Short mmCIF file of C-alpha atoms in Angstrom, two decimals:
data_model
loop_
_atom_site.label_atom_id
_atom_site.label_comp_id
_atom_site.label_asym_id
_atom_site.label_seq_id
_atom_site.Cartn_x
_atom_site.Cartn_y
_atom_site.Cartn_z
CA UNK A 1422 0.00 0.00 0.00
CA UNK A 1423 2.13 2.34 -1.32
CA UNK A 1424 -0.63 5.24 -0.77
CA UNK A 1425 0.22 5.30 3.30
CA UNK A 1426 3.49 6.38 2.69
CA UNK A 1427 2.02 9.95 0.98
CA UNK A 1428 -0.70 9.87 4.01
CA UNK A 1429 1.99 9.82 6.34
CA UNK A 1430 4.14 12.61 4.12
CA UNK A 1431 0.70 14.77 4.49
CA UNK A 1432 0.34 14.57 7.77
CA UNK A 1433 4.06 16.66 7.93
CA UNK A 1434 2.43 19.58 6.21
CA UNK A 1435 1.30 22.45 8.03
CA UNK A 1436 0.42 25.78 6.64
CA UNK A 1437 3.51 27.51 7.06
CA UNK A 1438 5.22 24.93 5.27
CA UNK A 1439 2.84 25.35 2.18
CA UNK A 1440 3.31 28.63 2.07
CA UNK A 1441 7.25 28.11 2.52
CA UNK A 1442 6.98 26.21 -0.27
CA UNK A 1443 5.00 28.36 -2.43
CA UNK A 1444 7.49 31.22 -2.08
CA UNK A 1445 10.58 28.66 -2.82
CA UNK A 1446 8.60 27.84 -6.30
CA UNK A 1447 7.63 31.30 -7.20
CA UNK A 1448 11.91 32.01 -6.38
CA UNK A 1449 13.11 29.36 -8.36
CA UNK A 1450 10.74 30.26 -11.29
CA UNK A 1451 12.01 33.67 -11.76
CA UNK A 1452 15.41 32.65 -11.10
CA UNK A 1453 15.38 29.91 -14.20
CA UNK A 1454 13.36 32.61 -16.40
CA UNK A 1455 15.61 35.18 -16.16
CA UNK A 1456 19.11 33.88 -15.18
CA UNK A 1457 19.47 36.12 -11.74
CA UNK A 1458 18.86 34.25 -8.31
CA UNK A 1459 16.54 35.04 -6.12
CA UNK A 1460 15.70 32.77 -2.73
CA UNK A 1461 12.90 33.29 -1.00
CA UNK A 1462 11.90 30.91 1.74
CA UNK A 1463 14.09 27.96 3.04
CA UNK A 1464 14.10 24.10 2.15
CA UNK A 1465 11.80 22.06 2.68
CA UNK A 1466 14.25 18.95 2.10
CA UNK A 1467 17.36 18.63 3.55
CA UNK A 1468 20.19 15.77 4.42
CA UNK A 1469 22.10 15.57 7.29
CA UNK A 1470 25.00 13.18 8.01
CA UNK A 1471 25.07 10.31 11.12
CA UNK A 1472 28.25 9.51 10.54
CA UNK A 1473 31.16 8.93 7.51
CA UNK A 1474 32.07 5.46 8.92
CA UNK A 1475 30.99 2.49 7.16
CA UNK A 1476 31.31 -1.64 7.86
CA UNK A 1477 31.42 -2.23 4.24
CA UNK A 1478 33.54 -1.56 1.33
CA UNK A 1479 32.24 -0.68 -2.22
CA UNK A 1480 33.58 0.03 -4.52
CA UNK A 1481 32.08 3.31 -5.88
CA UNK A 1482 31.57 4.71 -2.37
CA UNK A 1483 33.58 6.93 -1.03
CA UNK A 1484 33.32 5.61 2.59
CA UNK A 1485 34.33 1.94 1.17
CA UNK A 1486 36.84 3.44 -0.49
CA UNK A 1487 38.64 5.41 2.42
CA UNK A 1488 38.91 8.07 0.02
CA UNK A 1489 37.24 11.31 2.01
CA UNK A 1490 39.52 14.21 2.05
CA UNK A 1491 37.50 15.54 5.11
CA UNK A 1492 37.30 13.82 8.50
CA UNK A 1493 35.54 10.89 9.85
CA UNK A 1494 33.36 11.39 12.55
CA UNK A 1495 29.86 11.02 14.16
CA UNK A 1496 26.94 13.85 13.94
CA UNK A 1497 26.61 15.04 18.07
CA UNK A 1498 23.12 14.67 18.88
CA UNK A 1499 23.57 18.47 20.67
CA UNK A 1500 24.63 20.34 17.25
CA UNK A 1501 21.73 18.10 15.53
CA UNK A 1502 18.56 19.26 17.94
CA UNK A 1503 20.38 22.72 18.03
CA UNK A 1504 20.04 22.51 13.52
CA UNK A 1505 16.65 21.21 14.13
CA UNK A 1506 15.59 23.95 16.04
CA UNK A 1507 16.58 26.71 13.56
CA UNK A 1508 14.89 24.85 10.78
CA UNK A 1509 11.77 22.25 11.43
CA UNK A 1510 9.47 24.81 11.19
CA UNK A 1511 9.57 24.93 7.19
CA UNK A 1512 11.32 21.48 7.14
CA UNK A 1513 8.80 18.89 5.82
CA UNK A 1514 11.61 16.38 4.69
CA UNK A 1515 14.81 14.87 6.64
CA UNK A 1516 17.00 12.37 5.06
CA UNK A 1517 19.16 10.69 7.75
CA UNK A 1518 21.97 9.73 5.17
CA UNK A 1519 24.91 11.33 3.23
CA UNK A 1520 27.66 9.33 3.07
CA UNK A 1521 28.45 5.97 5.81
CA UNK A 1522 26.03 3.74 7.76
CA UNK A 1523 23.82 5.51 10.08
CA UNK A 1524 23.84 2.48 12.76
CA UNK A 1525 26.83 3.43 13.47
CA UNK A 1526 26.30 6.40 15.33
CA UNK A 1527 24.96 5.45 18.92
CA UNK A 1528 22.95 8.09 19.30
CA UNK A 1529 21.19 8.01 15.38
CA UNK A 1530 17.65 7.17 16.48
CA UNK A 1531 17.42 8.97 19.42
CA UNK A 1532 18.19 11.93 16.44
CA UNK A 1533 15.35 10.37 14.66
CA UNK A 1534 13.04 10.44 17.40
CA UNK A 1535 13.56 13.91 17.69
CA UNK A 1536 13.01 14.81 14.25
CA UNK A 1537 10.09 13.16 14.28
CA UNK A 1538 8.41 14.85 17.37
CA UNK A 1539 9.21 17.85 15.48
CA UNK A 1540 6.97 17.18 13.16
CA UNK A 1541 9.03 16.09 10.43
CA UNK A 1542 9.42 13.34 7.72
CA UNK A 1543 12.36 11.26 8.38
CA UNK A 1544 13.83 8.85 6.42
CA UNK A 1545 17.30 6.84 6.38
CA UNK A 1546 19.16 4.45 4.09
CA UNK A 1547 21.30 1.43 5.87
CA UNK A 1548 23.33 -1.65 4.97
CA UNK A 1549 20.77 -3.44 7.35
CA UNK A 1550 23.94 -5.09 8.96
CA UNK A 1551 23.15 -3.20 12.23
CA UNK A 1552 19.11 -4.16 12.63
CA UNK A 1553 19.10 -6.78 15.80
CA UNK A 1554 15.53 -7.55 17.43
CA UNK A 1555 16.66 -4.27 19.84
CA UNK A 1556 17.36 -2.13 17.34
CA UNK A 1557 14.16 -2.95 15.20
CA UNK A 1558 11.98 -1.88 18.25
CA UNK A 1559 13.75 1.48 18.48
CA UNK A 1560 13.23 1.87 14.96
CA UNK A 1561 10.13 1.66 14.68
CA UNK A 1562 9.66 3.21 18.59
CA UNK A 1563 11.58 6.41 17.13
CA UNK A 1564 8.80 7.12 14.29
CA UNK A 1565 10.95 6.83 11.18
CA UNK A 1566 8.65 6.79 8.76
CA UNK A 1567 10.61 5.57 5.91
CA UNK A 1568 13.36 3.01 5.64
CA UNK A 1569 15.47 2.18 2.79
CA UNK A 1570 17.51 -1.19 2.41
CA UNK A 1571 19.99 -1.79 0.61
CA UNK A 1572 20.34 -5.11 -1.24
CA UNK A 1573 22.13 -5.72 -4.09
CA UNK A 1574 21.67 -9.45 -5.21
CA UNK A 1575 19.41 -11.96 -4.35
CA UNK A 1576 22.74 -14.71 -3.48
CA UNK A 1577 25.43 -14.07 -0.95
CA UNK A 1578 27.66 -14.64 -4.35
CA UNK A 1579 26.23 -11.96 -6.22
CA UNK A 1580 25.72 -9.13 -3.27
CA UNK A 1581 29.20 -9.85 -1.88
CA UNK A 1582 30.89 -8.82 -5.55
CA UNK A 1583 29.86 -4.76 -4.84
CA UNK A 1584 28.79 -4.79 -1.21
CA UNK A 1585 32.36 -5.97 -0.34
CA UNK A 1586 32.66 -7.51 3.12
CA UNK A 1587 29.03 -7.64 3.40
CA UNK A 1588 26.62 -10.79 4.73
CA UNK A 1589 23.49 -10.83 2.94
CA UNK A 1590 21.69 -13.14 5.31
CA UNK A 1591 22.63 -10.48 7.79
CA UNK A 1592 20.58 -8.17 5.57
CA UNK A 1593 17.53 -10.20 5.34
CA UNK A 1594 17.54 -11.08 8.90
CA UNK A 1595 17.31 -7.44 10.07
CA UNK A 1596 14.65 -6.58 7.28
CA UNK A 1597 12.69 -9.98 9.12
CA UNK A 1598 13.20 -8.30 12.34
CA UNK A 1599 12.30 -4.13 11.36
CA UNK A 1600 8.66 -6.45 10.20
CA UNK A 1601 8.09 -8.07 13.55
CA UNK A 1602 8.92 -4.74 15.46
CA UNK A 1603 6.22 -3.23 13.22
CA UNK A 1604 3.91 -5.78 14.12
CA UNK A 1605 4.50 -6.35 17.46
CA UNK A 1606 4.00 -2.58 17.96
CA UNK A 1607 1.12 -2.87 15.52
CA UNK A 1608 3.12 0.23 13.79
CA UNK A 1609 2.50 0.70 10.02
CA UNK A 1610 5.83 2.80 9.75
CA UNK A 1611 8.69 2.86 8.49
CA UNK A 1612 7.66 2.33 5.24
CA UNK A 1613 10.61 -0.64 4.11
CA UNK A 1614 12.30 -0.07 0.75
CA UNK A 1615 14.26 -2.64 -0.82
CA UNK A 1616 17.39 -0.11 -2.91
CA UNK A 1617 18.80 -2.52 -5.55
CA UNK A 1618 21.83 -0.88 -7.07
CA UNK A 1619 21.92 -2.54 -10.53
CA UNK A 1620 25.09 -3.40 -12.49
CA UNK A 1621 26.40 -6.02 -14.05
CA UNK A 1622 27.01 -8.90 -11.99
CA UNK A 1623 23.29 -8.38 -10.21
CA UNK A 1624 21.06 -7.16 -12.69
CA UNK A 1625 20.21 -10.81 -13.76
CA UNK A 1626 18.79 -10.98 -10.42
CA UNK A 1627 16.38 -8.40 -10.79
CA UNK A 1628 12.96 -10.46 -10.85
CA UNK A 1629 14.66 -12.58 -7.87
CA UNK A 1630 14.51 -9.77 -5.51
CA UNK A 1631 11.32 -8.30 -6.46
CA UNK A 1632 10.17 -11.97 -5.25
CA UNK A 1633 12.32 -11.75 -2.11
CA UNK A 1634 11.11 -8.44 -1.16
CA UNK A 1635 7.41 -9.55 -1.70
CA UNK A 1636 8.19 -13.11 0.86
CA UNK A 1637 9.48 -10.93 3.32
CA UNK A 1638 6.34 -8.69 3.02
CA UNK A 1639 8.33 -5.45 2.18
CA UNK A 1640 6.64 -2.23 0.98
CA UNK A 1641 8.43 -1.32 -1.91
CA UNK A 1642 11.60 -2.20 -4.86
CA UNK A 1643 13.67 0.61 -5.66
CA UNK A 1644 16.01 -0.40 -8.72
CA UNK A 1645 18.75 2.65 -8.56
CA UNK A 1646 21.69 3.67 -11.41
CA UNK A 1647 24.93 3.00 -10.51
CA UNK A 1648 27.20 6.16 -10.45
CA UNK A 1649 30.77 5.58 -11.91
CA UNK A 1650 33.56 8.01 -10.63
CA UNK A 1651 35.65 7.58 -14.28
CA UNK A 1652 32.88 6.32 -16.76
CA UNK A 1653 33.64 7.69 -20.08
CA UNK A 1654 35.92 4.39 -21.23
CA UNK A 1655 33.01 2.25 -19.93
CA UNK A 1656 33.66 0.63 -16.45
CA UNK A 1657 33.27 -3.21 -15.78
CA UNK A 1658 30.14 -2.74 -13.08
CA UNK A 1659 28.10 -1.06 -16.07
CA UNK A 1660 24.85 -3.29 -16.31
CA UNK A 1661 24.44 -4.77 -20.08
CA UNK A 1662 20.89 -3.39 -19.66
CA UNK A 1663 21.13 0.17 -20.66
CA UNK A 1664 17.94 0.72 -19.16
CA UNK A 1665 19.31 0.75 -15.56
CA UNK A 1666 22.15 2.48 -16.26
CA UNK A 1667 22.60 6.15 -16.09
CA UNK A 1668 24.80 6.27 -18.80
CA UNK A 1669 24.62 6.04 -23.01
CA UNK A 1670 27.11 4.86 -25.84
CA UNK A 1671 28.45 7.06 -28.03
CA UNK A 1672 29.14 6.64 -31.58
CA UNK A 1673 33.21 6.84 -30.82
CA UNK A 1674 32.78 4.34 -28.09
CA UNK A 1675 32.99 6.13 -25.25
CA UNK A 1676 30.03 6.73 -22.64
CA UNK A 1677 28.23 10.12 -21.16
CA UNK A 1678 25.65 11.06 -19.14
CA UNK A 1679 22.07 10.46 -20.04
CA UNK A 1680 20.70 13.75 -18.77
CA UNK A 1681 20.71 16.82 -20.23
CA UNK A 1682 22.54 19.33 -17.99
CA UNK A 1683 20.04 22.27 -18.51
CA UNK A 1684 21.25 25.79 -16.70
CA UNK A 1685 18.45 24.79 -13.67
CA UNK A 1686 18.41 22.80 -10.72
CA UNK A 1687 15.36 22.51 -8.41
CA UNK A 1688 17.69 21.34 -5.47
CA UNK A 1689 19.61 24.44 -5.39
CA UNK A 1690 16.65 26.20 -4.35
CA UNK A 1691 14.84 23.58 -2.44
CA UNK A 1692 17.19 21.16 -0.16
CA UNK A 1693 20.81 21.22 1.23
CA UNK A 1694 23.34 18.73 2.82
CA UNK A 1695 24.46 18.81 6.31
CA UNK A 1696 27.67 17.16 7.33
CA UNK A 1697 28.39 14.81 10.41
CA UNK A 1698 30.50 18.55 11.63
CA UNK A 1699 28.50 21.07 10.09
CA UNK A 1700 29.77 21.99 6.90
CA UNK A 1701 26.43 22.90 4.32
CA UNK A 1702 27.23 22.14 0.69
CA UNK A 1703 24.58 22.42 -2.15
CA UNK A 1704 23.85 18.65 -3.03
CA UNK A 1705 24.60 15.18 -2.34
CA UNK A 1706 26.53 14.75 -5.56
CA UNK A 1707 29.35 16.32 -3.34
CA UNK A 1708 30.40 13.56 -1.49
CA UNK A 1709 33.71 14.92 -0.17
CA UNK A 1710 32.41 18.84 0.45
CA UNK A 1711 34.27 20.65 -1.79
CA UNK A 1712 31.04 23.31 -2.41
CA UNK A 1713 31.16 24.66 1.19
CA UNK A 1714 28.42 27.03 1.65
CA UNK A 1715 29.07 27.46 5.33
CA UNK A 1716 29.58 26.15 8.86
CA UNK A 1717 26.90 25.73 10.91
CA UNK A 1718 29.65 26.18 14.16
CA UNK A 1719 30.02 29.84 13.12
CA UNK A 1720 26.56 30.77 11.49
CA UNK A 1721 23.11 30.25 11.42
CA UNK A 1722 21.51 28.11 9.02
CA UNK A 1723 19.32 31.13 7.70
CA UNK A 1724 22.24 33.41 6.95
CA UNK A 1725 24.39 30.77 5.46
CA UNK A 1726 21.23 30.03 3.13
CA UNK A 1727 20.77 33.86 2.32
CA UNK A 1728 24.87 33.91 1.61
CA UNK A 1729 26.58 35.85 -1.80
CA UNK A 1730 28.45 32.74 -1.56
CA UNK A 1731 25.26 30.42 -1.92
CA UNK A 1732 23.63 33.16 -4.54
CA UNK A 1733 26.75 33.05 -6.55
CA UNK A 1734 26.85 29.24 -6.59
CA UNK A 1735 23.29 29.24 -7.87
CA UNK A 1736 23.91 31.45 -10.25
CA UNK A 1737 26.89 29.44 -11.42
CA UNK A 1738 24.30 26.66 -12.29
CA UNK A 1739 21.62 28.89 -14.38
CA UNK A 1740 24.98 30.14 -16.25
CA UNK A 1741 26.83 26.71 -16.85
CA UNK A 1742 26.09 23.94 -15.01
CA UNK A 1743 27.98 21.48 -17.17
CA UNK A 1744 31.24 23.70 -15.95
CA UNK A 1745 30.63 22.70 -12.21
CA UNK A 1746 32.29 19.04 -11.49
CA UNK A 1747 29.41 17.75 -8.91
CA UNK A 1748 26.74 18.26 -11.76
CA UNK A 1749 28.35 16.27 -14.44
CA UNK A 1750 27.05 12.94 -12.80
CA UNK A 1751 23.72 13.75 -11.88
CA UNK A 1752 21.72 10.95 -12.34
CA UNK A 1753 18.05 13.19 -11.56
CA UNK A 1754 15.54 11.25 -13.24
CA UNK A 1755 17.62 7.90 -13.32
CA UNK A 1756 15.32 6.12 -10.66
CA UNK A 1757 13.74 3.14 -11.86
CA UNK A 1758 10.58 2.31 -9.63
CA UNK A 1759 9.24 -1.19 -9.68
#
């Protein structure tokens, strides 16, 4: 019943927030009509960061990789309700996920909980690695109201050749036990989404996991492109199946982008990225920070939002976006929704 999940999104929305919204529209429209920014209102989506660590290593990742330039650390629950504060009265959406596994951080649900009591819609992707019988019951005991799961074959064989040092049964075992929490606390949230990153070795395993997620009694198959850091001589996790991947041939050989990088993005004027330590950058294309709007440590949210530095970064992307490196990869519009 995929409907509940939009009830639930609904029951976020309060008047302010409409009319937050409104203005952020109305802004963005004239900005993309006649090439000067103007941002009125504040996001109504944002992403903030649990943590950087991660248990597993994949390949494309930057936390598998060990490849951050910036530091690895844990979001403080203190700096978190003190960010919540400024903002969850236009906030209507809170994803609890940048880059690592959000388990990790001990105090990530109690983060959630308090999100949630704030009115907000909170959501969080995880490994599932972390998701004991204990756990399960504060998940579903904090109110996240969505949860996405990532599973990437239907055989330990398959899943282990990206999610590297990962335990599939470990994966299914927690999804078993986030469904008994929900019914032993007769709660219809989170709403459990099954992420299946395709490329090649797993996309033959597509129709197996749509089955899988339906025995389990999950809510919902997400199949997701795979980004690729260096893609233009083709890379060996590219599924054969053009249709789940994010990127085209060209007549020369070589491979590009599917999108068209039009001088607009939607996200510049609507949602923002929060770091475990309080850096704001623009998107969550910018895995290592490099776009630094800010630092929450020194600034409020509202005047780090209202910065020449974030104006001049949007109006970087209605003049060129296919100069700025974060854009080049965008895979908006690259979801495939079973």
């Amino acid at each position: 019943m995929l409907y509940l999940k939009y009830i639930r999104l609904l029951k976020k929305i309060t008047i302010k927030k409409i009319l937050n919204a409104f203005k952020i529209w109305i802004s963005y429209c004239i900005s993309k009509n006649t090439k000067k920014p103007i941002s009125s209102g504040f996001p109504i989506s944002m992403s903030i960061e649990p943590t950087t660590s991660c248990n597993l290593r994949c390949p494309e990742c930057p936390s598998g990789l060990r490849n951050f330039t910036r530091p690895t650390g844990m979001l403080n629950p203190t700096f978190f309700k003190h960010t919540i504060d400024s903002v969850y009265k236009e906030l209507i959406y809170l994803t609890f996920y940048f880059q690592g596994e959000p388990y990790l951080n001990p105090h990530f649900l109690d983060m959630v909980k308090y999100a949630s009591e704030k009115g907000i819609y909170t959501s969080t992707s995880t490994n599932a690695h972390f998701l004991s019988k204990e756990q399960a019951l504060k998940t579903v005991e904090s109110k996240l109201d969505k949860l996405i799961i990532s599973i990437d074959g239907s055989t330990q064989e398959t899943y282990q050749q990206y999610r590297i040092g990962g335990d599939l049964q470990k994966v299914i075992e927690g999804t078993k036990h986030i469904i008994w929490a929900k019914n032993k606390l007769k709660s219809k949230s989170p709403h459990i989404v099954f992420q299946f990153l395709v490329v090649q070795p797993n996309e033959h395993q597509i129709n197996d996991v749509q089955k899988l997620a339906k025995d389990l009694g999950v809510n919902e198959v997400m199949f997701k492109t795979a980004q690729f850091y260096n893609h233009a001589n083709g890379n060996k996790l590219m599924p054969e199946n053009l249709a789940y991947s994010r990127y085209k041939k060209n007549a020369d050989g070589t491979y590009s982008i599917k999108n068209k990088l039009l001088n607009q993005c939607w996200r510049m004027w609507s949602s923002c990225v929060i770091t475990w330590d309080g850096l704001v950058v623009p998107c969550c294309f910018d895995k290592d920070a490099h776009h630094q709007m800010g630092d929450l440590k020194k600034d409020s949210f509202q005047t780090l939002w209202k910065s020449s530095k974030y104006q001049n970064f949007r109006q970087s992307i209605l003049k060129s976006r296919q100069e700025i490196d974060i854009c080049k990869n965008c895979s908006e519009g690259t979801k495939v929704w079973a």
